[in-house]
PDB file of C-alpha atoms in Angstrom:
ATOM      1  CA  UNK A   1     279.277 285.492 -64.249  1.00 50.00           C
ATOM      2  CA  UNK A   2     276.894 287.374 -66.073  1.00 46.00           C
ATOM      3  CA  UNK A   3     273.386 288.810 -64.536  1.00 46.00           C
ATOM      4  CA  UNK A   4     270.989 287.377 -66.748  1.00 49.00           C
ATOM      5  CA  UNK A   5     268.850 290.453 -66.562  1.00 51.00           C
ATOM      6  CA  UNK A   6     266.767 290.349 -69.548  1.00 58.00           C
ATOM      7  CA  UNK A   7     263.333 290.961 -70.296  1.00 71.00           C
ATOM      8  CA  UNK A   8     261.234 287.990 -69.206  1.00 72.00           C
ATOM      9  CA  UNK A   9     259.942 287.697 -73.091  1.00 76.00           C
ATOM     10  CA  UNK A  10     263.602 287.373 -74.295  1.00 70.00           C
ATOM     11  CA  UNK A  11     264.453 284.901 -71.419  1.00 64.00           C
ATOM     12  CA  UNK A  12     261.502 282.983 -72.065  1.00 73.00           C
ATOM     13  CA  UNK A  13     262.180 282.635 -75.556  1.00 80.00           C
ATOM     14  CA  UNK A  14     266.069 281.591 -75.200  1.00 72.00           C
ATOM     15  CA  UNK A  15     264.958 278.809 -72.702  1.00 77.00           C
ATOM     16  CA  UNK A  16     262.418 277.766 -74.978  1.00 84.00           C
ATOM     17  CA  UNK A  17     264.797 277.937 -78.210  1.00 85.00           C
ATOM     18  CA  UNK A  18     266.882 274.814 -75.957  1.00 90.00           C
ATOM     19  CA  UNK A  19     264.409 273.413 -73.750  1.00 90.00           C
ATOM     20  CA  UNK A  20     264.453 269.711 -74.477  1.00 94.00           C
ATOM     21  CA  UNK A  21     267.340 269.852 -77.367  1.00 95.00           C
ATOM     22  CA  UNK A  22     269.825 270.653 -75.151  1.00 97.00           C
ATOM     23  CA  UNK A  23     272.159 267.602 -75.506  1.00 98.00           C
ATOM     24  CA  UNK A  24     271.241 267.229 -79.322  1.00 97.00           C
ATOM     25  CA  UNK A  25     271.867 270.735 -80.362  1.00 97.00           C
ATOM     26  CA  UNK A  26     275.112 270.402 -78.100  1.00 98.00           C
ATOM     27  CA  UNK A  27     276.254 267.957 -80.743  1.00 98.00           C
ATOM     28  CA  UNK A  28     275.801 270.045 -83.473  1.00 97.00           C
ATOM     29  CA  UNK A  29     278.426 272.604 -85.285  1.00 97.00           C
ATOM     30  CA  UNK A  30     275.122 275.197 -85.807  1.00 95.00           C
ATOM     31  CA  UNK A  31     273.168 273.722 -82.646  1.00 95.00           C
ATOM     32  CA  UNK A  32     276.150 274.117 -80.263  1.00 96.00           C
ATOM     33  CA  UNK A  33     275.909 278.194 -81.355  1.00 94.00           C
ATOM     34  CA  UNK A  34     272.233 278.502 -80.506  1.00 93.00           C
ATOM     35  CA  UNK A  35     273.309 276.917 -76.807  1.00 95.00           C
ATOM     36  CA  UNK A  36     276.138 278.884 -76.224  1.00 95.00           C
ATOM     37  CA  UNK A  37     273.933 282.020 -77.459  1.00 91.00           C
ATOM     38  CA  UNK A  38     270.705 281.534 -74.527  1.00 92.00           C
ATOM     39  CA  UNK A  39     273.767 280.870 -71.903  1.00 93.00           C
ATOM     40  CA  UNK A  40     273.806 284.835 -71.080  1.00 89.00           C
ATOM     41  CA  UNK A  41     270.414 284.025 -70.038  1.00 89.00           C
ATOM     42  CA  UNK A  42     270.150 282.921 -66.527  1.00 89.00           C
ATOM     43  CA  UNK A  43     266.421 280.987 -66.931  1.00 88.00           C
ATOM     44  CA  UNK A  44     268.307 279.204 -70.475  1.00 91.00           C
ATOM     45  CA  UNK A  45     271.455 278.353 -68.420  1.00 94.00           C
ATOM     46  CA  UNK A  46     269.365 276.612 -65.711  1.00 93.00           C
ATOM     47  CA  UNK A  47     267.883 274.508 -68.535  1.00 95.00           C
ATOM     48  CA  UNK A  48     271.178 273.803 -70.160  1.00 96.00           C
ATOM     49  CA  UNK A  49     272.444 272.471 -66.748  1.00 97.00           C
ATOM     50  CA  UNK A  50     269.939 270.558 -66.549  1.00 97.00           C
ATOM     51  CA  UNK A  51     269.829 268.877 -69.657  1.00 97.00           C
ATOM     52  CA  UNK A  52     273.906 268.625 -69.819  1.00 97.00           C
ATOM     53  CA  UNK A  53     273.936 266.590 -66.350  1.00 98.00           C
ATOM     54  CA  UNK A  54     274.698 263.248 -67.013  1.00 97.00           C
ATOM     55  CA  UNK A  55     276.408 264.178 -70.632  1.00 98.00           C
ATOM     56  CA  UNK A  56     279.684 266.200 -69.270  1.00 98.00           C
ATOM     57  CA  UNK A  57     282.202 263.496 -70.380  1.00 98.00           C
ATOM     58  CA  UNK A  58     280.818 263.160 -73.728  1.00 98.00           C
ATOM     59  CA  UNK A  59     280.692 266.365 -74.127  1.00 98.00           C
ATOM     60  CA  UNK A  60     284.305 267.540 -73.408  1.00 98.00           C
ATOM     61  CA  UNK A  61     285.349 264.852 -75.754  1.00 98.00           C
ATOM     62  CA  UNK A  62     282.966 266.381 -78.202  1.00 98.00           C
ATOM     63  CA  UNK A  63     284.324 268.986 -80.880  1.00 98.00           C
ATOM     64  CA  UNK A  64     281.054 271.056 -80.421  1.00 98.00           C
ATOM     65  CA  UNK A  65     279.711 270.380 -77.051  1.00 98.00           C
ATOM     66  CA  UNK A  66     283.217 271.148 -75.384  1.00 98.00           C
ATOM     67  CA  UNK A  67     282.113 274.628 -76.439  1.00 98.00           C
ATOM     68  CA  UNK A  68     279.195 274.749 -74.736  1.00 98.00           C
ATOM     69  CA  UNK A  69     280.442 273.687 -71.538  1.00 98.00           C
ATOM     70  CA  UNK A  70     283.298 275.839 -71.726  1.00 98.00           C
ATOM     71  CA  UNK A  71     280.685 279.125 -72.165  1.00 97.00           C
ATOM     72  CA  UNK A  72     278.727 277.835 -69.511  1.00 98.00           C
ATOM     73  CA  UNK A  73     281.429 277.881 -67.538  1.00 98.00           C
ATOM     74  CA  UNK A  74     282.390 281.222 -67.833  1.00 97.00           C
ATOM     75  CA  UNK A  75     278.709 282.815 -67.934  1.00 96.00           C
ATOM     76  CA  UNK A  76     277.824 280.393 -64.693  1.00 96.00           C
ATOM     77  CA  UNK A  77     278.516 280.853 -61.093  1.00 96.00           C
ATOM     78  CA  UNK A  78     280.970 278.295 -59.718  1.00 97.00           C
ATOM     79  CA  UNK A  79     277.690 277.025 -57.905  1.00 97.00           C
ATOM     80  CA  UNK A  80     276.222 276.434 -61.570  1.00 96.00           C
ATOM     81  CA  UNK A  81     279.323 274.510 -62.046  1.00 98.00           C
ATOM     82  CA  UNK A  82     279.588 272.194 -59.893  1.00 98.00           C
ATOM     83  CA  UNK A  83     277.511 269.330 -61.638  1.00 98.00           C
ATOM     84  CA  UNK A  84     280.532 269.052 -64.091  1.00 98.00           C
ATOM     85  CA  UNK A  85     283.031 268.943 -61.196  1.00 98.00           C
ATOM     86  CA  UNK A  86     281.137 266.004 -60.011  1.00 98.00           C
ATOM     87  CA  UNK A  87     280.991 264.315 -63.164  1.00 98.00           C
ATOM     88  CA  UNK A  88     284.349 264.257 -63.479  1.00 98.00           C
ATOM     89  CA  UNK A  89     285.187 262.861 -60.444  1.00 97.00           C
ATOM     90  CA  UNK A  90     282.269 260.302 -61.056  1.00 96.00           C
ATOM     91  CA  UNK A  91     284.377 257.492 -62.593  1.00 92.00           C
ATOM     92  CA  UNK A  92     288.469 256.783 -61.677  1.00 86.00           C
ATOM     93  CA  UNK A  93     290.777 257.938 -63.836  1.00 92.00           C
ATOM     94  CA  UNK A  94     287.935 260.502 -65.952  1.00 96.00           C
ATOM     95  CA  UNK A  95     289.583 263.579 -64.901  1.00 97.00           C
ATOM     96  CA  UNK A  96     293.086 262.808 -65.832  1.00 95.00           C
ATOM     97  CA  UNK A  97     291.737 261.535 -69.409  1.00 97.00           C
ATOM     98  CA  UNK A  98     289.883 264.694 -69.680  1.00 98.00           C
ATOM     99  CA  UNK A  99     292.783 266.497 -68.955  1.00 98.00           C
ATOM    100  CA  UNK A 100     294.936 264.591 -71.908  1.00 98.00           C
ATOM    101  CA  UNK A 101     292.209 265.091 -74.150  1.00 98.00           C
ATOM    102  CA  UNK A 102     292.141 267.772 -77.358  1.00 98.00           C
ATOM    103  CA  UNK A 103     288.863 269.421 -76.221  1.00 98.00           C
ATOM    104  CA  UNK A 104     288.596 268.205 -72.624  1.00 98.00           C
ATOM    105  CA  UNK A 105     291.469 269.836 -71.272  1.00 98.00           C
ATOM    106  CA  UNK A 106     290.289 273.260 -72.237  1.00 98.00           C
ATOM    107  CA  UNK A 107     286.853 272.151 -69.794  1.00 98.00           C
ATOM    108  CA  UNK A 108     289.494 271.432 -67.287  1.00 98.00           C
ATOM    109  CA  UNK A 109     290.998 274.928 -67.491  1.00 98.00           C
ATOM    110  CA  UNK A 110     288.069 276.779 -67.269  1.00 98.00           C
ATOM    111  CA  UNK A 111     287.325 275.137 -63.808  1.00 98.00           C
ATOM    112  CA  UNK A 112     290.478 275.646 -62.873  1.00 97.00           C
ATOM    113  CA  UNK A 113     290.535 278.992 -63.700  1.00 97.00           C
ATOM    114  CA  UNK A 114     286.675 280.542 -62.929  1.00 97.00           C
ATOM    115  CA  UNK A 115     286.034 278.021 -59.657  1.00 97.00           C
ATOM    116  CA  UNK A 116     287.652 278.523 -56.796  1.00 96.00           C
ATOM    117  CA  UNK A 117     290.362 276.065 -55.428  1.00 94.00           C
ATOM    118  CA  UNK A 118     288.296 274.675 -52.421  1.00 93.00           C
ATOM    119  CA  UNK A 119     286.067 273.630 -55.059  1.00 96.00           C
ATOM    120  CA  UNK A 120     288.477 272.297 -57.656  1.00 96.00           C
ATOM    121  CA  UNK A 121     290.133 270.630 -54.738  1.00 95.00           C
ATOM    122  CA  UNK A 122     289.692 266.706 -55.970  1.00 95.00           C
ATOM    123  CA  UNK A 123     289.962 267.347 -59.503  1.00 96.00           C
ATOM    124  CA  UNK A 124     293.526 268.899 -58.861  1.00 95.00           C
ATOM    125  CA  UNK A 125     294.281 265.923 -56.433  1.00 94.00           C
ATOM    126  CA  UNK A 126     293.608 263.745 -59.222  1.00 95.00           C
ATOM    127  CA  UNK A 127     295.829 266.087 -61.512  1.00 96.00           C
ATOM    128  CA  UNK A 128     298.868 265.861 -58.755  1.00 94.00           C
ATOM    129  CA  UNK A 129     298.587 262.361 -58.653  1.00 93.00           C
ATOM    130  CA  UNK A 130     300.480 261.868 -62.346  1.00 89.00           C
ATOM    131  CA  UNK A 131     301.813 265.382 -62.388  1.00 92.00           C
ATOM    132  CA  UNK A 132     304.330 264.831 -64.234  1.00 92.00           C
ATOM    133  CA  UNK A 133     303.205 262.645 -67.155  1.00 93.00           C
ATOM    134  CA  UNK A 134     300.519 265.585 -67.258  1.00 95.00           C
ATOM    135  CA  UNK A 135     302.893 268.214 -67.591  1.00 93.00           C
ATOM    136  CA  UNK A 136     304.640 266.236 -70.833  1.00 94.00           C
ATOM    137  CA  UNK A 137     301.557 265.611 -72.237  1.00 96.00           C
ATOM    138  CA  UNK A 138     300.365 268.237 -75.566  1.00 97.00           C
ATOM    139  CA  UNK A 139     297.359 268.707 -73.692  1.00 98.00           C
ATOM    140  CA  UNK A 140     297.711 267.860 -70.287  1.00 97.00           C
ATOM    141  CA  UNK A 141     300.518 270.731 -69.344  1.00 96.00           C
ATOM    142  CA  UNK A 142     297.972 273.218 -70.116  1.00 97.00           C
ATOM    143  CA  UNK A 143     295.677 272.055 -67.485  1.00 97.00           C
ATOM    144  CA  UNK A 144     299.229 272.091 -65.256  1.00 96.00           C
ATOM    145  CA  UNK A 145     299.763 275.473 -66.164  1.00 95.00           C
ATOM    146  CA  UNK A 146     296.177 276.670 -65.139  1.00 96.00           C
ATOM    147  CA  UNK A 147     296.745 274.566 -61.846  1.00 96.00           C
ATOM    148  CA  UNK A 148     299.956 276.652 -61.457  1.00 94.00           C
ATOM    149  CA  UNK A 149     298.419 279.587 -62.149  1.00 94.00           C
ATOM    150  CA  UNK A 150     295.111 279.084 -60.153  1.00 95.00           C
ATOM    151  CA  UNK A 151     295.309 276.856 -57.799  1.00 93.00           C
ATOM    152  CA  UNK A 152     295.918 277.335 -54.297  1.00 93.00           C
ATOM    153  CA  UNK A 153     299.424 278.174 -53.008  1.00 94.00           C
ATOM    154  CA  UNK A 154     299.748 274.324 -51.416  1.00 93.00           C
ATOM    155  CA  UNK A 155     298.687 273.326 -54.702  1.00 92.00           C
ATOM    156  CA  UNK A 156     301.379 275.284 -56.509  1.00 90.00           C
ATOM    157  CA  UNK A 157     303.509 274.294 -54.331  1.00 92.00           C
ATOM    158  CA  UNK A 158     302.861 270.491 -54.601  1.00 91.00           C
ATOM    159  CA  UNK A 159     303.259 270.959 -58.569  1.00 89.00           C
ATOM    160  CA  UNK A 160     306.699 272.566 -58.049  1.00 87.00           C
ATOM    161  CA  UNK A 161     307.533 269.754 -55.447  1.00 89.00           C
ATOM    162  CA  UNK A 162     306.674 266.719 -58.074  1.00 86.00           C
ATOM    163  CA  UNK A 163     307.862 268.617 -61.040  1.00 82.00           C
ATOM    164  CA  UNK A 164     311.434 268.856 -59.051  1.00 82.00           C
ATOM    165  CA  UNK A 165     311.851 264.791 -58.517  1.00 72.00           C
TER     166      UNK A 165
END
């Protein structure tokens, strides 16, 4: 995660560059630049969490907005991120959709791979639970593969376990 140790003028004037347009600019293929751009700032990212909750499943399905909420990811805390771990878990069935999806999967992956597994704990029950029709999905074995690769060692071995019926 990245300090956000800027001058106050330059933080002030990335959260201000977003404040209230968060969702909108999200949308955007210019917009979704000038998001991902204030993220490095820690006063911007607190606005962009802000304004994101309530927005995370449109916006993994989104071909611009995905990329905001994969660079918030990675410039966040896993603290920052749990809003979208929540969100997914919100409504049955979101996470493995998300997974299958063209852009949502790569959201999935970055949780996977920059929270820790105690955190991504019901997310990757929910991706154990069709394991397999996950793993020979286009998009769904990459969010397998991060699983593999960063889950817990129960989790791993749980994948290896279903993957071997």
């Amino acid at each position: 995660p990245m300090s956000g140790s800027s001058s106050p003028r330059v933080a002030a004037e990335a959260a201000s560059r977003v404040a209230g347009r968060v969702w909108w600019l999200s949308q955007d293929p210019v917009g979704c630049r000038v998001v991902q751009e204030s993220l490095h700032i820690e006063a911007a990212r607190c606005i962009v969490a802000a304004e994101l909750k309530g927005h995370v499943a449109k916006a993994a399905r989104c071909p611009h907005a995905n990329h905001v909420l994969q660079k918030f990811i990675a410039a966040s805390t896993p603290h920052e991120c749990q809003f979208i771990v929540d969100e997914l878990l919100m409504r049955a069935g979101l996470v493995f959709q998300t997974a299958r999806h063209r852009y949502g999967c790569r959201i999935v992956q970055q949780l996977l791979r920059h929270c820790p597994p105690n955190q991504t704990q019901s997310l990757s029950e929910w991706l154990l639970m069709d394991a397999q029709a996950l793993c020979c999905h286009s998009f769904g074995t990459y969010v397998m593969q991060h699983l593999i690769m960063h889950g817990s060692p129960e989790q791993r071995r749980r994948v290896v376990q279903l993957l071997g019926r």
